[in-house]
Short mmCIF file of C-alpha atoms in Angstrom, two decimals:
data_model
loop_
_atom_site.label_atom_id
_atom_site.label_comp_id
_atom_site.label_asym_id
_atom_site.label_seq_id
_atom_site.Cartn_x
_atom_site.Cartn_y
_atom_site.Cartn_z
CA UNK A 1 127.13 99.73 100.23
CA UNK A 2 124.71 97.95 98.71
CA UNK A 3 121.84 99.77 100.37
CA UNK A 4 123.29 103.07 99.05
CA UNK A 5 123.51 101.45 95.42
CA UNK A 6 119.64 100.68 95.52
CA UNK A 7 118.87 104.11 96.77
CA UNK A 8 120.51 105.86 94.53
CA UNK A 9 119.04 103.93 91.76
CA UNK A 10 115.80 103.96 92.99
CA UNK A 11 116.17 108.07 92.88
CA UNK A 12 117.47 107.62 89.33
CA UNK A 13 114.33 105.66 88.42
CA UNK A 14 112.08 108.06 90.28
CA UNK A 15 113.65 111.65 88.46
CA UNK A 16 113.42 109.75 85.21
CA UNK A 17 109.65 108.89 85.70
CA UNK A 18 109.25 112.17 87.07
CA UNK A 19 110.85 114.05 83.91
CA UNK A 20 108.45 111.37 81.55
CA UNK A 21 105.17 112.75 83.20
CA UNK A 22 106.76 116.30 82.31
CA UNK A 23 106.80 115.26 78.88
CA UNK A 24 103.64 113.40 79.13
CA UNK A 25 101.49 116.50 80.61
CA UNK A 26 102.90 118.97 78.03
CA UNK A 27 99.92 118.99 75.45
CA UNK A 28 96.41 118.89 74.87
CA UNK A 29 94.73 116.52 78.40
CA UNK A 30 93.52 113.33 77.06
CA UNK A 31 90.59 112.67 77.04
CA UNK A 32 88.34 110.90 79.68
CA UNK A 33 85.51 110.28 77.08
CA UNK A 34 84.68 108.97 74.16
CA UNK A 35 84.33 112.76 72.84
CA UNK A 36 83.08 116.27 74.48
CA UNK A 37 80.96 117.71 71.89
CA UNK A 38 81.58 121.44 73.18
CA UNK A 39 79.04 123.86 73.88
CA UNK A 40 78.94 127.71 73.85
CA UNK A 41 75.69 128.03 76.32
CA UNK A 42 74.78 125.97 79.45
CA UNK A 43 71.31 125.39 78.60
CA UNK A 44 72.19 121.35 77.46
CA UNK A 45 72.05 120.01 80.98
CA UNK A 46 73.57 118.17 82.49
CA UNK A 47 76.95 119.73 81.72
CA UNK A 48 80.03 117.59 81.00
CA UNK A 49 83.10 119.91 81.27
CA UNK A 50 86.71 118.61 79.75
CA UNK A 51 88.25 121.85 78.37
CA UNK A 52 85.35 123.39 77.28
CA UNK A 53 81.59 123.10 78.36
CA UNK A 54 80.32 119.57 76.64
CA UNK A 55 76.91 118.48 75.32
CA UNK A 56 75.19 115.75 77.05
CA UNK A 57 76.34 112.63 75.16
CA UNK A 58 73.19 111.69 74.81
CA UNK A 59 72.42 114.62 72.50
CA UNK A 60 74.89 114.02 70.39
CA UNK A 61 74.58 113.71 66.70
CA UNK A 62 76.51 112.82 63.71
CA UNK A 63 76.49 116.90 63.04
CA UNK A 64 78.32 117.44 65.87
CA UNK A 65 81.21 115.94 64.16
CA UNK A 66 81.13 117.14 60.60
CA UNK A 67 82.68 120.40 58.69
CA UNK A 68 81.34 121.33 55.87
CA UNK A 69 82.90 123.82 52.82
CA UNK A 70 86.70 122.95 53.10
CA UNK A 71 86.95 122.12 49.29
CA UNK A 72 85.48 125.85 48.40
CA UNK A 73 87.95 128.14 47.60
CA UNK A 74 88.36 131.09 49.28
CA UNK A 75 88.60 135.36 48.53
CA UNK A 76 92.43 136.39 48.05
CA UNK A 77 92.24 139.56 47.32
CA UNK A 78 93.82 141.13 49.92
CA UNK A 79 96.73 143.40 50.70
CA UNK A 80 99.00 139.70 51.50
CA UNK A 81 96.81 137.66 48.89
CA UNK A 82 95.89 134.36 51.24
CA UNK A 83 93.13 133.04 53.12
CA UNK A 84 93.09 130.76 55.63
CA UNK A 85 90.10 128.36 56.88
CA UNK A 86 90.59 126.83 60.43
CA UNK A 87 88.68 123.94 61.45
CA UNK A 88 88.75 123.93 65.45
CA UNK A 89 86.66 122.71 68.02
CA UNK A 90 85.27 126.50 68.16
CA UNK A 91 83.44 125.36 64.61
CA UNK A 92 83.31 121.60 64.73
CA UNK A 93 82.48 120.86 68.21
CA UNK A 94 83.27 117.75 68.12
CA UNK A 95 86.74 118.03 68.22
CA UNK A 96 87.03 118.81 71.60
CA UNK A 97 89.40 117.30 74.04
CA UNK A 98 90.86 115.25 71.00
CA UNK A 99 93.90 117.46 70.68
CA UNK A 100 94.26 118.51 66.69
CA UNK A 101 92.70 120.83 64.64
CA UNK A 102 93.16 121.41 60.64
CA UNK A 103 93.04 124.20 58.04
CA UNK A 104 92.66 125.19 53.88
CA UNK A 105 95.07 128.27 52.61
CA UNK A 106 94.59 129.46 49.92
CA UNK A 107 96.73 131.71 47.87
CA UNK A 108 96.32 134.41 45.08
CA UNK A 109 99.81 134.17 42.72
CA UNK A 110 102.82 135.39 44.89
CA UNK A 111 100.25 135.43 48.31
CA UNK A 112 101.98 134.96 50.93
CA UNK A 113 100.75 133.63 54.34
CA UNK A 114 102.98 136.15 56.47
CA UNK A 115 105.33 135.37 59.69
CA UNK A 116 103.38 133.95 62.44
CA UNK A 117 103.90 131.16 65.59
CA UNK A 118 101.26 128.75 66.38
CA UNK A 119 101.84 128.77 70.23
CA UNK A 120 100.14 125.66 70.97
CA UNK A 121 100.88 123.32 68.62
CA UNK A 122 103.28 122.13 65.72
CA UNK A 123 101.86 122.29 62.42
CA UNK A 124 102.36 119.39 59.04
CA UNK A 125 101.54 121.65 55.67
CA UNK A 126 100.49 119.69 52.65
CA UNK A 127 100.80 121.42 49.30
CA UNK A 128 97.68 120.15 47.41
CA UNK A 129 98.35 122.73 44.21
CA UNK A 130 100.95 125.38 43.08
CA UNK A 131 104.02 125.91 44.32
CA UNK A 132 105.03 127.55 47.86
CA UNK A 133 108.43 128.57 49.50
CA UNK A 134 108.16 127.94 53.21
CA UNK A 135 110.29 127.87 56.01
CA UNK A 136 110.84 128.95 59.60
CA UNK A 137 113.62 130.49 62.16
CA UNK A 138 114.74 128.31 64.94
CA UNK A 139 115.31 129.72 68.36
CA UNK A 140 117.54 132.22 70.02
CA UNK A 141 119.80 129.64 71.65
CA UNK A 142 119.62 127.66 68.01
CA UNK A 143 120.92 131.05 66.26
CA UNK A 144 117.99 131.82 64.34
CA UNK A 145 118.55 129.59 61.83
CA UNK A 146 116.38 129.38 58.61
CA UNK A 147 115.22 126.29 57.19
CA UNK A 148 113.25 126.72 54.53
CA UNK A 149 112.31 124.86 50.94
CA UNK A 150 110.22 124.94 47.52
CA UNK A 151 107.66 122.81 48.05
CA UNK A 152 105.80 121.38 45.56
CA UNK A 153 102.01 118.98 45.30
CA UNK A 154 102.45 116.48 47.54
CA UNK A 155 105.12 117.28 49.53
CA UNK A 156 105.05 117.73 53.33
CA UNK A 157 106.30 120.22 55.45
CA UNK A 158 106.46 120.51 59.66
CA UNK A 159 106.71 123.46 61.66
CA UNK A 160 108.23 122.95 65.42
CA UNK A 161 105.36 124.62 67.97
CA UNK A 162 105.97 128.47 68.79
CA UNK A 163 108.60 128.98 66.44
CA UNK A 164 108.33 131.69 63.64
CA UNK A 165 107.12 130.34 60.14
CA UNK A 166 105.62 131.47 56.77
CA UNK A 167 104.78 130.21 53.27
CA UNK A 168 105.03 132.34 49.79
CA UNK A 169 103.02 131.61 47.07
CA UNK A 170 106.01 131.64 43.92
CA UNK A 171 103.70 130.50 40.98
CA UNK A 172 101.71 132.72 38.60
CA UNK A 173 98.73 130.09 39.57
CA UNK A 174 96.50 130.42 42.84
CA UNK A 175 98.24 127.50 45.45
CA UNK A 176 96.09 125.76 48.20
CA UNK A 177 97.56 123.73 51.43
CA UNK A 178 96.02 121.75 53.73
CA UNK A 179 97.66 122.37 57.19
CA UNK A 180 97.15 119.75 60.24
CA UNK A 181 98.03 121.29 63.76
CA UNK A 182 98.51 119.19 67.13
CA UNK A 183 95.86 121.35 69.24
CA UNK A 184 92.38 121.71 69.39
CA UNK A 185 93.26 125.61 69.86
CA UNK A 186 96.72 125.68 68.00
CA UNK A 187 96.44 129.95 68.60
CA UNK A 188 98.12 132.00 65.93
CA UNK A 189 100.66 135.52 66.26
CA UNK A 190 100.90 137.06 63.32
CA UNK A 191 104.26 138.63 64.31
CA UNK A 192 103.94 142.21 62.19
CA UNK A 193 100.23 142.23 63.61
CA UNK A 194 101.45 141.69 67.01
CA UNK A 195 104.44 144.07 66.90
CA UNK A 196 103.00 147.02 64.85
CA UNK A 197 99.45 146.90 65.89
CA UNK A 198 99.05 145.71 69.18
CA UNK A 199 96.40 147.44 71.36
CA UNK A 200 97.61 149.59 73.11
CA UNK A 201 100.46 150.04 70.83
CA UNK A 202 103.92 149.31 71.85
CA UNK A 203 106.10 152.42 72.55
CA UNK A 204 107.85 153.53 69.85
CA UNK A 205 110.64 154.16 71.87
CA UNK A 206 111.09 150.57 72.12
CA UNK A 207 110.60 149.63 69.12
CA UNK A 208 113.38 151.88 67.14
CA UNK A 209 115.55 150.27 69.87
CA UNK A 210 114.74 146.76 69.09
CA UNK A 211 114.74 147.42 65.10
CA UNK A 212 117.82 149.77 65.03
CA UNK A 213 115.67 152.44 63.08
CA UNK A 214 114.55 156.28 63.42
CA UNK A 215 111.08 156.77 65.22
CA UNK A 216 109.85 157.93 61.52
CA UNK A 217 110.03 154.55 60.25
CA UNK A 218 108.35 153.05 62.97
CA UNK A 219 105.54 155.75 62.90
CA UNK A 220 105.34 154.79 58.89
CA UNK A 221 104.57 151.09 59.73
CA UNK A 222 102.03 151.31 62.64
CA UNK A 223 100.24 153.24 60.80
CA UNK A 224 99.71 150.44 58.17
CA UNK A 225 98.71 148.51 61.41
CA UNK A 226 96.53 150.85 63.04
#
């Protein structure tokens, strides 16, 4: 009896660890250096590779790990009236391997940054100055719930990874955020981009199904897409 009782906890103990490491693997690897200053050519021998291609530490420099320009605002004058500036490893190099990445927005009054999923990565938004609604839609098995606030300087903000999220500009004034995202490549779906104007685009057969509209409409908004 006893026997049984040990193995049985001893599988227990094992499907536990097991689900842990599950858990554990399910982000950016960790790092096996002190940093991976990535590389787009292979030219830099020898070659270090730990995600991306990585510079000879020796060659480092202190450039390798500066970004430049983030307090600059940027152009809003589009047709959605924001702007955002990533800062990745794909334009400070030395962020490879170390798993986050960070961004400005900027907003003209009423701008909105529009419905999109970071795939990757869960995102913290900072409002540095204006005021922005934001929120986001939980899952299908959640009900597509919205949470959503008014945020104001100061206050913080998260959005859960891959789900649906967007922030609105509701001041008369121009608004900027600072966004923090848990990814060295966070990705980004803008979700109308992605529907409307995929390449090739999506039937429209299946999209009047999935909206419940005539093929007109759906012809009418592709072709702001196109």
């Amino acid at each position: 009896m006893k026997t049984t009782e040990s193995v049985q906890k001893l599988a227990a103990w094992m499907a536990f660890f097991a689900m842990t490491c599950m858990v554990a693997y399910a982000t950016d690897p960790t790092q096996l250096q002190d940093f991976c200053v990535a590389i787009n050519h292979l030219d830099d021998a020898p070659v270090f590779v730990n995600g991306l291609f990585c510079k000879n530490p020796a060659n480092t420099s202190a450039n390798d790990f500066l970004f430049q320009g983030l307090n600059v605002p940027r152009n809003t004058k589009n047709k959605l009236g924001s702007n955002v500036t990533i800062v990745s490893a794909a334009n400070l190099p030395g962020l490879n391997t170390l798993g986050i990445s960070m961004a400005r927005v900027d907003f003209a009054p009423y701008g909105l940054n529009p419905l999109h999923i970071h795939p990757h990565a869960t995102e913290i938004l900072t409002v540095v100055k204006g005021t922005l609604f934001a929120g986001f839609v939980s899952s299908n098995q959640d009900g597509n719930r919205l949470f959503s606030k008014v945020l104001y300087p100061g206050d913080v903000f998260v959005f859960p990874q891959g789900l649906i999220h967007f922030e609105l500009n509701i001041g008369k004034t121009r608004a900027v955020a600072r966004v923090t995202l848990s990814s060295q490549n966070p990705g980004v779906i803008t979700v109308a981009n992605a529907t409307f104007g995929s390449k090739p685009p999506i039937s429209v057969d299946v999209l009047t199904k999935a909206f419940q509209v005539n093929k007109k409409i759906i012809k009418i908004i592709q072709s702001h897409f196109s």
